[in-house]
CSV table of C-alpha atoms in Angstrom, one decimal:
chain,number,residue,atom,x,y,z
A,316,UNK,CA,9.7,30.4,-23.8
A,317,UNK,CA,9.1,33.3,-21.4
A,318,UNK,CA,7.3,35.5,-24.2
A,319,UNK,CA,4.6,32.2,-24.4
A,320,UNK,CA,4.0,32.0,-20.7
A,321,UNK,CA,1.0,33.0,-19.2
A,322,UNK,CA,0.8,34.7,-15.7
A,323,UNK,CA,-0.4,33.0,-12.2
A,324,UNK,CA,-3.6,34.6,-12.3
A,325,UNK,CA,-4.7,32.1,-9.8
A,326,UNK,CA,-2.9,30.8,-7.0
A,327,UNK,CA,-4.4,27.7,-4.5
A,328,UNK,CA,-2.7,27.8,-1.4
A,329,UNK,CA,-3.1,24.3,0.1
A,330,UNK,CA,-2.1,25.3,3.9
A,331,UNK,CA,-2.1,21.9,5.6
A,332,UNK,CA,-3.0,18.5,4.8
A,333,UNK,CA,-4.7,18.1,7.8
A,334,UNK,CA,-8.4,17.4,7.8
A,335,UNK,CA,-11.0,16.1,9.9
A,336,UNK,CA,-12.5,14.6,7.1
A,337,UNK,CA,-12.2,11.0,5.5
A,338,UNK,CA,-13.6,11.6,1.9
A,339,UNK,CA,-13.0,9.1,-0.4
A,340,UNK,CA,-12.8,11.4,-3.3
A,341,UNK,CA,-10.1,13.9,-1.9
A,342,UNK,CA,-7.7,15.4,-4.3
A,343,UNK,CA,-4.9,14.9,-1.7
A,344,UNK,CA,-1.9,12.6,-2.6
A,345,UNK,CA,-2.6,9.4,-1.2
A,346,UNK,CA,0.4,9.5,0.8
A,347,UNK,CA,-0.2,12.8,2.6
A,348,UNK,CA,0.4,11.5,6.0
A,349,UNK,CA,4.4,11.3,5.1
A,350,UNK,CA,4.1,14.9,4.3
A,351,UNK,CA,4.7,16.2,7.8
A,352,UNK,CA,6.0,19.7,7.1
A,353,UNK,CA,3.9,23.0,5.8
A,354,UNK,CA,5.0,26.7,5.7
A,355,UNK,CA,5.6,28.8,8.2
A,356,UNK,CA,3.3,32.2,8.3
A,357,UNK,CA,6.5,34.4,7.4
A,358,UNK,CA,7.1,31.5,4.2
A,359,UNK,CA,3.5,31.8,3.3
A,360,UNK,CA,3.5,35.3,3.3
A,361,UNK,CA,6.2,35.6,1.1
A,362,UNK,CA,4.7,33.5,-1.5
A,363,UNK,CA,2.0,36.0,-1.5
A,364,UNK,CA,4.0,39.3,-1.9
A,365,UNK,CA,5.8,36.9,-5.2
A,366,UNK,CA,2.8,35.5,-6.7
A,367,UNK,CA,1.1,38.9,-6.2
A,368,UNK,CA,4.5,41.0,-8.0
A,369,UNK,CA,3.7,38.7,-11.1
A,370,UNK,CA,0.4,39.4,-11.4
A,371,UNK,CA,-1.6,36.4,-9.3
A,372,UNK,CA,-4.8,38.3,-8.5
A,373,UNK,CA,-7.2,35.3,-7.0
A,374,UNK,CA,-5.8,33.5,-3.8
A,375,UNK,CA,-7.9,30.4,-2.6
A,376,UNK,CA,-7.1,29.1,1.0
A,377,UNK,CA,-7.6,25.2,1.0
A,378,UNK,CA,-6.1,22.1,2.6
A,379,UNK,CA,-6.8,19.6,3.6
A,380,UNK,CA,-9.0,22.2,6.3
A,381,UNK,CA,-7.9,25.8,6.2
A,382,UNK,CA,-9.4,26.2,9.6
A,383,UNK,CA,-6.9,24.3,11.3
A,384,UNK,CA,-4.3,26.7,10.7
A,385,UNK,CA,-4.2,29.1,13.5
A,386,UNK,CA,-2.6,31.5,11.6
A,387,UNK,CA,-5.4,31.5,8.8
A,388,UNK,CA,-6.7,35.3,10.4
A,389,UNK,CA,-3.1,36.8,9.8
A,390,UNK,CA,-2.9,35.3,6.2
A,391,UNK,CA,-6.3,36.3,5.4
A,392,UNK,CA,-5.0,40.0,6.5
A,393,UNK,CA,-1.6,40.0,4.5
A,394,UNK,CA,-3.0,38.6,1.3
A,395,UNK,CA,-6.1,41.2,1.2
A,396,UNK,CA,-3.7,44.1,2.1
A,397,UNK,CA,-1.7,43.1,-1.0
A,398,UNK,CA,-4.8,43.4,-3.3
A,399,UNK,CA,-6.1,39.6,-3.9
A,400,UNK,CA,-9.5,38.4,-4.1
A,401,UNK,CA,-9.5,35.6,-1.2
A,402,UNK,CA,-11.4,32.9,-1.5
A,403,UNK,CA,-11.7,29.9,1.9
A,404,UNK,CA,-12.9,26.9,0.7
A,405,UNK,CA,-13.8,24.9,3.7
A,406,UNK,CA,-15.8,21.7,5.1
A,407,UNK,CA,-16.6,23.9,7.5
A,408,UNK,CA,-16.0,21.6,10.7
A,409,UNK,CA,-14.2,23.5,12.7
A,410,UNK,CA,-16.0,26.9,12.1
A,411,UNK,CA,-17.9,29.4,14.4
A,412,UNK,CA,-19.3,32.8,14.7
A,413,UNK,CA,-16.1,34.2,16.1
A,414,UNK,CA,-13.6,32.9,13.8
A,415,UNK,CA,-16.1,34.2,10.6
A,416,UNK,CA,-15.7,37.4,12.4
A,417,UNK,CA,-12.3,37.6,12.7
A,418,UNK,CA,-12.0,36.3,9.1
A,419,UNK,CA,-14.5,39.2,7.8
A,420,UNK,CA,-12.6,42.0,9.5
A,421,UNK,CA,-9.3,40.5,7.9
A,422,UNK,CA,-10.8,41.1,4.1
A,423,UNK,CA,-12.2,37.7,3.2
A,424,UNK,CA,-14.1,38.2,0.1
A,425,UNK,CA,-15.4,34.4,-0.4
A,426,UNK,CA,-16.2,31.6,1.2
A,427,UNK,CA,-16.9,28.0,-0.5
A,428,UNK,CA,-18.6,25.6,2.0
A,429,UNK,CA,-18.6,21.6,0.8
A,430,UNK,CA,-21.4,18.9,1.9
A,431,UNK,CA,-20.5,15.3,1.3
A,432,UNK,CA,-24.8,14.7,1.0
A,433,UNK,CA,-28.1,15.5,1.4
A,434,UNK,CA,-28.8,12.5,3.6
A,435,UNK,CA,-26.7,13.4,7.1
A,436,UNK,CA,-26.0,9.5,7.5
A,437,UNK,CA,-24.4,9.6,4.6
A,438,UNK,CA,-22.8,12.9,4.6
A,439,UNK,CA,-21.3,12.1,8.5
A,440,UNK,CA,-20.0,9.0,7.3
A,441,UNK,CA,-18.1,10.3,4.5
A,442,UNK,CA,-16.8,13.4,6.7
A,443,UNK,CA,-16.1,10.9,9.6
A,444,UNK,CA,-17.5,12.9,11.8
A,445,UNK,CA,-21.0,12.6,13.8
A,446,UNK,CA,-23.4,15.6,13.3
A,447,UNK,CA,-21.1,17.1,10.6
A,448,UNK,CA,-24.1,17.4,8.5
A,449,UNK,CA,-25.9,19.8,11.1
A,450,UNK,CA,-22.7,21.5,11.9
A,451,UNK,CA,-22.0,22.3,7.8
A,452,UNK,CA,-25.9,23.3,8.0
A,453,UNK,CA,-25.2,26.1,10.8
A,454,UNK,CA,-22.3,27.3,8.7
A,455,UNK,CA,-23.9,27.9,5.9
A,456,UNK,CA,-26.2,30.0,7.8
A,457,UNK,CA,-23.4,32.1,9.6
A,458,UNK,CA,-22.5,32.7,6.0
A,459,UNK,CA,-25.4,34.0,5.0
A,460,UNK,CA,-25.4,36.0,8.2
A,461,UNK,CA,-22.3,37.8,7.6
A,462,UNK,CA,-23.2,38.5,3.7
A,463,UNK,CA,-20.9,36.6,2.1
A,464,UNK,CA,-22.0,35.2,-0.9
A,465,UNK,CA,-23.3,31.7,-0.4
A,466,UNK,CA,-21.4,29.3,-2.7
A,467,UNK,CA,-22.0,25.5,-1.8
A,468,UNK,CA,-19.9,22.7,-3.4
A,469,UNK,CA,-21.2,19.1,-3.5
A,470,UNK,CA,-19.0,16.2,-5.1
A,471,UNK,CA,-21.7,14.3,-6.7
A,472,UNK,CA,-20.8,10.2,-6.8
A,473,UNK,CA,-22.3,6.9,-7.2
A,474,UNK,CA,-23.7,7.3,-3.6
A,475,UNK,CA,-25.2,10.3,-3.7
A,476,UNK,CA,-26.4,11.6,-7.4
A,477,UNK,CA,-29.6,9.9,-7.1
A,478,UNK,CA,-30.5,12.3,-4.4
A,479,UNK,CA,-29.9,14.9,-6.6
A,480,UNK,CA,-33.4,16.4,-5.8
A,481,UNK,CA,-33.0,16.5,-2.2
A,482,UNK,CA,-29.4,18.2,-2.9
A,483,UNK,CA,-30.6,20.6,-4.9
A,484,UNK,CA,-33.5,21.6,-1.9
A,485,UNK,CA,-31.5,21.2,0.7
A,486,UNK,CA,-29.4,24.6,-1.7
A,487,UNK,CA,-32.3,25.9,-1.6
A,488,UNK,CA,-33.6,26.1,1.8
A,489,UNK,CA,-30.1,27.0,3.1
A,490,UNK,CA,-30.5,30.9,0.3
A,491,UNK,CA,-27.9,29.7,-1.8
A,492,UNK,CA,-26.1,31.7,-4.3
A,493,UNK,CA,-24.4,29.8,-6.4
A,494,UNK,CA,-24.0,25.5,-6.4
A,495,UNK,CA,-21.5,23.8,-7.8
A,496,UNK,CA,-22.8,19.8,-8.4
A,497,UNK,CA,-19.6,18.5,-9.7
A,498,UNK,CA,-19.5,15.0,-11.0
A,499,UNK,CA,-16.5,13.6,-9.0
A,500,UNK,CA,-13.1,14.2,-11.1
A,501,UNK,CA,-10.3,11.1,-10.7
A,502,UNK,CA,-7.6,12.2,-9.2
A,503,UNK,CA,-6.0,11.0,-5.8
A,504,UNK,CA,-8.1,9.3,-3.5
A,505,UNK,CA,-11.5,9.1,-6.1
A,506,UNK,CA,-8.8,7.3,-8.8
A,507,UNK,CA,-8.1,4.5,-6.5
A,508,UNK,CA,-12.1,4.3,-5.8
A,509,UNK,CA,-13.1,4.9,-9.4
A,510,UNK,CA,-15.2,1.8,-9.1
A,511,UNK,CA,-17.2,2.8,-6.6
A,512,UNK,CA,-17.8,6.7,-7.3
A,513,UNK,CA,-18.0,6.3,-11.0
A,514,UNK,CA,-21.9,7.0,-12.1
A,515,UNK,CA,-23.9,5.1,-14.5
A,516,UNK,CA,-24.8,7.0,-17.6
A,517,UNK,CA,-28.4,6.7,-16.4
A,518,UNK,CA,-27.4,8.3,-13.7
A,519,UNK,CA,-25.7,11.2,-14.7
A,520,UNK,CA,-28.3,11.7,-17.4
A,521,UNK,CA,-31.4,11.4,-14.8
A,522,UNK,CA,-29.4,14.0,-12.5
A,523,UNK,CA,-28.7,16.6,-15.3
A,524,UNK,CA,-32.4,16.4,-16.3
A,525,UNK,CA,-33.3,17.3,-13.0
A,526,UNK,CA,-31.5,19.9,-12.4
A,527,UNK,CA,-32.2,21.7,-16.0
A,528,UNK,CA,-35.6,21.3,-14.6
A,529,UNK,CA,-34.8,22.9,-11.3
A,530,UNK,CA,-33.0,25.9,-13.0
A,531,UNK,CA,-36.1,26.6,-15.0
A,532,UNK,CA,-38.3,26.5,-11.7
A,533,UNK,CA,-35.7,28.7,-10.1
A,534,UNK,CA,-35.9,31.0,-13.1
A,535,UNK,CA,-39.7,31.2,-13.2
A,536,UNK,CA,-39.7,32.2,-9.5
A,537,UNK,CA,-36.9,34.4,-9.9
A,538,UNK,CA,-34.8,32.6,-7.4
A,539,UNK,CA,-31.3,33.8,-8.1
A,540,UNK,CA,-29.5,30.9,-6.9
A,541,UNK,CA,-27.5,29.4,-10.0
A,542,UNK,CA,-27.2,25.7,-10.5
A,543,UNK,CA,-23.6,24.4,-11.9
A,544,UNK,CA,-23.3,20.7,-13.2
A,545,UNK,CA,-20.1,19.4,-14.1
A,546,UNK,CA,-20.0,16.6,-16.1
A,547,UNK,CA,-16.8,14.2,-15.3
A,548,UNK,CA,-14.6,13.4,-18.1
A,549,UNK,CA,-15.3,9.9,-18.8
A,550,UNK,CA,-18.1,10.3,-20.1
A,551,UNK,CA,-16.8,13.1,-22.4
A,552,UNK,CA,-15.0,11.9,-25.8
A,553,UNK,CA,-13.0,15.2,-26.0
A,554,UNK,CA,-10.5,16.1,-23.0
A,555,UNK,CA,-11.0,19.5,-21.1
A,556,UNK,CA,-8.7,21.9,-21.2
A,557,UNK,CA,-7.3,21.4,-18.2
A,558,UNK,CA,-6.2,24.7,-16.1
A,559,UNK,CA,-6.1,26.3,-19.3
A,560,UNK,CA,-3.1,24.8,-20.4
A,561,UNK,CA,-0.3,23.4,-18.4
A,562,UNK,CA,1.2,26.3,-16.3
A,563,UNK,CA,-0.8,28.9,-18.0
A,564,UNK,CA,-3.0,30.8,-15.6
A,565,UNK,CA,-2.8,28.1,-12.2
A,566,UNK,CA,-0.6,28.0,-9.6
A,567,UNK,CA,-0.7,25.2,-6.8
A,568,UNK,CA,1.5,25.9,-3.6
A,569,UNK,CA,1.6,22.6,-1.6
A,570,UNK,CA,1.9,22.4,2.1
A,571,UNK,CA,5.2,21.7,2.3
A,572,UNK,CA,6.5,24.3,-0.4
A,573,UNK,CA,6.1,22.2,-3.2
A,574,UNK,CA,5.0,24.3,-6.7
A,575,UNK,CA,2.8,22.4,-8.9
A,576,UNK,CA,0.8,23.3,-12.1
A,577,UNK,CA,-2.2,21.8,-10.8
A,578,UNK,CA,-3.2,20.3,-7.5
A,579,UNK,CA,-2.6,16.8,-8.7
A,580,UNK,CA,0.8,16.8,-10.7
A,581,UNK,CA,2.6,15.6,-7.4
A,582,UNK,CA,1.8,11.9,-8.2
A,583,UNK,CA,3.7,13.0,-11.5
A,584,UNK,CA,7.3,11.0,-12.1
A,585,UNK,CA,8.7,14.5,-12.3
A,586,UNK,CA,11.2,16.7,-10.3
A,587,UNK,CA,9.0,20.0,-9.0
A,588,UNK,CA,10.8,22.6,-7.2
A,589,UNK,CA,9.9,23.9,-3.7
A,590,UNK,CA,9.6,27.8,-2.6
A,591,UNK,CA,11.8,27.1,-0.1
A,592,UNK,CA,14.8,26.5,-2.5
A,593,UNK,CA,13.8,28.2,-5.3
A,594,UNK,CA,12.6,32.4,-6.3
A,595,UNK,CA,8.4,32.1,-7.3
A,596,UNK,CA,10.0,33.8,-10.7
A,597,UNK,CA,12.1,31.6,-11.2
A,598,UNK,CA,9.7,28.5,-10.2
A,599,UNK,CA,7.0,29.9,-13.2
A,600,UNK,CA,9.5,31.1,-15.7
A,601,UNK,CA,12.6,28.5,-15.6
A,602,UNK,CA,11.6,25.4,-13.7
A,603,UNK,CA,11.6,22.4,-16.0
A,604,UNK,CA,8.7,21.2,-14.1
A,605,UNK,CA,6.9,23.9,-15.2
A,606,UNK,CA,8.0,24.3,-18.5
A,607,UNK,CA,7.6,20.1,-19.4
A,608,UNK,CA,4.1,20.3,-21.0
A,609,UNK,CA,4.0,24.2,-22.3
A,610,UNK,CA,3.3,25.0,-26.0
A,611,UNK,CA,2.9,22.4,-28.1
A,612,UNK,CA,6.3,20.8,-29.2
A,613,UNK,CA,6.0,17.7,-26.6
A,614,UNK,CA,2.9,16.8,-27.9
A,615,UNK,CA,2.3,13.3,-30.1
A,616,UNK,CA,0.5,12.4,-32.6
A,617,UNK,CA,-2.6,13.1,-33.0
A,618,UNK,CA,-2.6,16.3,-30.5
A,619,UNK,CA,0.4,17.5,-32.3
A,620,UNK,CA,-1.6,17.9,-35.8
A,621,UNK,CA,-5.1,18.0,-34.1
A,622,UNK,CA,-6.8,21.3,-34.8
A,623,UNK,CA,-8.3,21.4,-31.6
A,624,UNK,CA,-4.9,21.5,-29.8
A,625,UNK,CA,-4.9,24.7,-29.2
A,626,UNK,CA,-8.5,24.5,-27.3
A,627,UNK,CA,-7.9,21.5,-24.9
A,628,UNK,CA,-4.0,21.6,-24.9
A,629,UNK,CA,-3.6,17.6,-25.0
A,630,UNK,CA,-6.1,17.3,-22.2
A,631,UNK,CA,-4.8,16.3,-18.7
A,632,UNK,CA,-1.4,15.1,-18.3
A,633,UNK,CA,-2.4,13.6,-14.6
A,634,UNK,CA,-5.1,11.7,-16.0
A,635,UNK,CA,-2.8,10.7,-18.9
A,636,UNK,CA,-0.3,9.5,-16.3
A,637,UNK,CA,-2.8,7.6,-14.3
A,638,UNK,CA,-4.2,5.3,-17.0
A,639,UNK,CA,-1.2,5.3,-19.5
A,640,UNK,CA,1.8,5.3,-17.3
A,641,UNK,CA,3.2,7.9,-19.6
A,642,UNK,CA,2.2,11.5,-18.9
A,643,UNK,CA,3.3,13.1,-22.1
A,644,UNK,CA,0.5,10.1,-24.0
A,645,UNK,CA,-3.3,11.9,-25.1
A,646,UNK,CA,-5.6,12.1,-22.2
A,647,UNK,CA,-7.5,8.9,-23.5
A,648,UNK,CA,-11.2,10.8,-22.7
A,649,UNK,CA,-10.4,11.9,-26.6
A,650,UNK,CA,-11.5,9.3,-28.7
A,651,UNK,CA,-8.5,9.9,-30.8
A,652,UNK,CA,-6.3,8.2,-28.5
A,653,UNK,CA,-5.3,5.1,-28.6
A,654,UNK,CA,-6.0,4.2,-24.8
A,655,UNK,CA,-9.7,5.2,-25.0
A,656,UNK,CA,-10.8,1.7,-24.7
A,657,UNK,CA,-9.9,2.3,-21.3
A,658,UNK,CA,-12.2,4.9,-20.2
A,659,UNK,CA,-14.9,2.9,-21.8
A,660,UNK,CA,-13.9,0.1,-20.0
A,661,UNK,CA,-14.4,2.4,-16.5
A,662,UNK,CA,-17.9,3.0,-17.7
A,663,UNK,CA,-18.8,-0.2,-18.2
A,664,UNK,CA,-17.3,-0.9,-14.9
A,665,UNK,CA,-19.4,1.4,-13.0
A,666,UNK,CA,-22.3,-0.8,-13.7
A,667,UNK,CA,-21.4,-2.8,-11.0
A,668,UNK,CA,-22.0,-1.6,-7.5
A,669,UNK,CA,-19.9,-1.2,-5.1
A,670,UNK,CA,-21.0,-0.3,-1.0
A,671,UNK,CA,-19.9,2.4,0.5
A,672,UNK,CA,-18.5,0.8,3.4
A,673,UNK,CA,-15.6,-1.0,0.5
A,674,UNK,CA,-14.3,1.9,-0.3
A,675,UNK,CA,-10.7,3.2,1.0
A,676,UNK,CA,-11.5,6.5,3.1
A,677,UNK,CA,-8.5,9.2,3.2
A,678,UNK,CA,-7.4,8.8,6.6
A,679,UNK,CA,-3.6,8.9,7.9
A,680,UNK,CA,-4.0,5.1,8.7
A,681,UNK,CA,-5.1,4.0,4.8
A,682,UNK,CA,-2.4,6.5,3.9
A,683,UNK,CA,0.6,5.2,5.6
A,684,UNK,CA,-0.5,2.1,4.5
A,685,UNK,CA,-0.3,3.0,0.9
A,686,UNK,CA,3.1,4.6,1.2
A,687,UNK,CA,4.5,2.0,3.0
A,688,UNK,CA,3.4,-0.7,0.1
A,689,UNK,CA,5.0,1.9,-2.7
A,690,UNK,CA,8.2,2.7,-0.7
């Protein structure tokens, strides 16, 4: 099996599940307010030095917010002095001219800022914060300022994709680099509001017109800035290949020292090990967690004799999980499977509105809650 393993090319450090944000789409587990532990500094560094010895090259710092780790300068420092591209992805509440200071004289390459909206009503009500739309506005700009190249993330939703156009100027005005628009994914906290953050089809399709058009304006005044759409998966009838393969290329270290495959297997029924217990090596190479869904032996039919196995890899197992029960079924996106009724079902679903006041914001209140009702 070892031979057939990829390396960790990329490693997500999720520092902290603290956030002073309430989005209702956060890739979180929905019971992160029983998670009360994270790394120390000294842990986290040495699941740096590890990752970096077997060849992890990119390191993003996310949460939950990265900034309210004090100790985010000293890891910043340690992981560029080992030779990894850093990346902070960030709300950016919380941020300020000193601490991008201190982060640029560490070696931070990259820095991903997230907006909830165009409209700041909206955008402070998702973030649960007042004036977190200005604030995120005078971030961007200290970005800017500090030459950093301005990447701005937006999770587009059934509240907010039909100001795409507004969006896509607001990216504009604030010099942007790159934008990623991405349709919201359902994992976490956006699977338990599908109903309300799902698109209509309309939808989606008016929103990727517009912004094909905008990229050909952009082009034609040679604006650099580079428009990404991501198109969710239920409205897809073949299943992504998700990280490239189940514990291929991406390595998720939790707050706690959990090691997942991807940043959402921890609602999986399945035993993952923790740094704190285990060697990284020996986490990648040995751990059945990790080696569950590699290759192609657990697959069923039709992934196992589907020719295009070996470009999606069976799809997602989280989503597989989520809407089957069983994680080792065929993500039912494919219209092979036998469960794709259900993602048409969600579509057909999302034609019927739901405010954004119904939905269940990730807050340590709504999150106790919800473990207490599974315990």
């Amino acid at each position: 099996m070892t031979n057939q393993v990829g390396l960790p090319l990329w490693l997500l450090a999720e520092l902290t599940y603290r956030c002073p944000l309430q989005c209702p789409y956060c890739s979180n587990p929905l019971e992160f307010a029983s998670i009360q532990t994270e790394l120390t500094t000294e842990e986290w560094f040495k699941v740096f030095k590890d990752a970096r010895q077997m060849g992890a090259v990119q390191l993003g710092f996310s949460g939950g917010e990265p900034l309210v780790r004090q100790d985010l300068p000293e890891l910043i420092e340690y992981a560029h002095q080992l030779g990894f591209y850093t990346n902070l992805i960030t709300s950016g509440l919380g941020f300020n001219e000193e601490k991008i200071a201190k982060f640029k004289q560490a070696g931070l390459d990259h820095i991903q800022v997230s907006f909830q909206a165009s409209d700041p009503v909206i955008n402070d009500m998702l973030a649960g914060s007042r004036n977190a739309f200005e604030k995120k506005k005078d971030i961007a700009r200290l970005v800017k300022k500090y030459e950093y190249p301005m990447v701005l993330n937006f999770v587009i939703h059934r509240h907010n994709i039909d100001q795409i156009e507004d969006i896509i100027k607001l990216c504009i005005e604030l010099e942007a680099d790159t934008v990623e628009l991405a349709i919201c994914q359902f994992y976490g906290w956006a699977y338990l509001n599908r109903q309300g953050l799902l698109p209509t089809k309309a939808q989606l399709e008016r929103a990727e017109r517009i912004t094909n058009e905008y990229r050909e304006k952009l082009k034609a005044a040679n604006n650099p800035c580079k428009l990404i759409f991501v198109v969710p998966d239920y409205y897809e009838e073949r299943p992504k290949a998700c990280m490239n393969g189940w514990g291929n290329i991406f390595l998720t270290i939790t707050p706690d020292g959990t090691a997942l495959p991807c940043h959402a297997a921890r609602q999986l029924p399945m035993q993952f090990p923790n740094v704190k217990d285990m060697a990284l090596p020996d986490i990648w190479y040995k751990s059945t967690g990790f080696n569950h869904f590699r290759g192609y032996d657990w697959m069923p039919e039709p992934c196992r004799t589907c020719p295009e196995k070996t470009k999606d890899f069976g799809g997602c197992r989280c989503q597989a999980f989520m809407l089957t029960g069983d994680a080792s079924q065929p993500d039912p996106v494919c219209s092979k499977s036998d469960h794709h009724h259900m993602i048409v079902q969600a579509r057909e679903e999302s034609e019927k509105m739901l405010a954004l006041e119904d939905l269940t914001f990730r807050n340590k209140k709504n999150s106790k809650r919800i473990f207490v009702s599974q315990s």
